[in-house]
């Protein structure tokens, strides 16, 4: 249905954004300005957003495994 199309669009946009960020980082010879801990927290936020889009429900960061 319509919600499935919206979820698919959100997943596509999220994946495209991650790919764009990865290419930009690879093209830059300098070290990133974020720590590993910050990057890991960001990863969990993105994972929660992906899960939310896929399942059509709010997802708390605490639901995303930290190990």
mmCIF file of C-alpha atoms in Angstrom:
data_model
loop_
_atom_site.group_PDB
_atom_site.id
_atom_site.type_symbol
_atom_site.label_atom_id
_atom_site.label_comp_id
_atom_site.label_asym_id
_atom_site.label_seq_id
_atom_site.Cartn_x
_atom_site.Cartn_y
_atom_site.Cartn_z
ATOM 1 C CA UNK A 1 0.000 0.000 0.000
ATOM 2 C CA UNK A 2 0.898 3.645 0.257
ATOM 3 C CA UNK A 3 2.753 3.218 3.567
ATOM 4 C CA UNK A 4 4.929 0.508 1.996
ATOM 5 C CA UNK A 5 5.853 2.861 -0.842
ATOM 6 C CA UNK A 6 6.729 5.599 1.660
ATOM 7 C CA UNK A 7 8.848 3.164 3.706
ATOM 8 C CA UNK A 8 10.664 2.067 0.536
ATOM 9 C CA UNK A 9 11.323 5.690 -0.435
ATOM 10 C CA UNK A 10 12.686 6.438 3.048
ATOM 11 C CA UNK A 11 14.981 3.393 2.917
ATOM 12 C CA UNK A 12 16.251 4.443 -0.518
ATOM 13 C CA UNK A 13 16.938 8.007 0.642
ATOM 14 C CA UNK A 14 18.702 6.771 3.784
ATOM 15 C CA UNK A 15 20.882 4.377 1.800
ATOM 16 C CA UNK A 16 21.700 7.088 -0.740
ATOM 17 C CA UNK A 17 22.690 9.475 2.048
ATOM 18 C CA UNK A 18 24.974 6.869 3.629
ATOM 19 C CA UNK A 19 26.607 6.120 0.277
ATOM 20 C CA UNK A 20 27.158 9.831 -0.389
ATOM 21 C CA UNK A 21 28.722 10.286 3.071
ATOM 22 C CA UNK A 22 30.980 7.250 2.588
ATOM 23 C CA UNK A 23 32.212 8.537 -0.783
ATOM 24 C CA UNK A 24 32.886 11.985 0.676
ATOM 25 C CA UNK A 25 34.859 10.463 3.550
ATOM 26 C CA UNK A 26 36.852 8.223 1.207
ATOM 27 C CA UNK A 27 37.740 11.213 -0.987
ATOM 28 C CA UNK A 28 39.024 13.184 2.019
ATOM 29 C CA UNK A 29 42.548 12.271 3.140
ATOM 30 C CA UNK A 30 42.076 13.836 6.589
ATOM 31 C CA UNK A 31 40.792 12.017 9.641
ATOM 32 C CA UNK A 32 37.103 12.462 10.430
ATOM 33 C CA UNK A 33 36.218 15.000 13.106
ATOM 34 C CA UNK A 34 34.066 12.574 15.077
ATOM 35 C CA UNK A 35 35.198 10.027 17.619
ATOM 36 C CA UNK A 36 34.470 6.340 17.325
ATOM 37 C CA UNK A 37 31.914 6.664 20.140
ATOM 38 C CA UNK A 38 30.075 9.456 18.293
ATOM 39 C CA UNK A 39 30.146 7.484 15.062
ATOM 40 C CA UNK A 40 28.793 4.400 16.845
ATOM 41 C CA UNK A 41 25.938 6.410 18.391
ATOM 42 C CA UNK A 42 25.139 7.833 14.945
ATOM 43 C CA UNK A 43 25.132 4.315 13.507
ATOM 44 C CA UNK A 44 22.580 3.218 16.122
ATOM 45 C CA UNK A 45 20.367 6.226 15.291
ATOM 46 C CA UNK A 46 20.456 5.328 11.598
ATOM 47 C CA UNK A 47 19.764 1.665 12.392
ATOM 48 C CA UNK A 48 16.753 2.708 14.477
ATOM 49 C CA UNK A 49 15.495 4.913 11.620
ATOM 50 C CA UNK A 50 15.913 2.054 9.129
ATOM 51 C CA UNK A 51 14.077 -0.348 11.443
ATOM 52 C CA UNK A 52 11.332 2.216 12.022
ATOM 53 C CA UNK A 53 10.835 2.666 8.283
ATOM 54 C CA UNK A 54 10.830 -1.071 7.645
ATOM 55 C CA UNK A 55 8.419 -1.892 10.466
ATOM 56 C CA UNK A 56 6.274 1.244 10.307
ATOM 57 C CA UNK A 57 6.613 2.015 14.009
ATOM 58 C CA UNK A 58 8.718 4.199 16.304
ATOM 59 C CA UNK A 59 11.944 2.477 17.354
ATOM 60 C CA UNK A 60 13.912 3.507 20.435
ATOM 61 C CA UNK A 61 17.693 3.628 20.251
ATOM 62 C CA UNK A 62 17.736 1.227 23.227
ATOM 63 C CA UNK A 63 16.161 -1.413 20.953
ATOM 64 C CA UNK A 64 19.256 -1.398 18.742
ATOM 65 C CA UNK A 65 21.958 -3.768 20.022
ATOM 66 C CA UNK A 66 25.093 -2.059 21.292
ATOM 67 C CA UNK A 67 27.319 -5.107 21.081
#
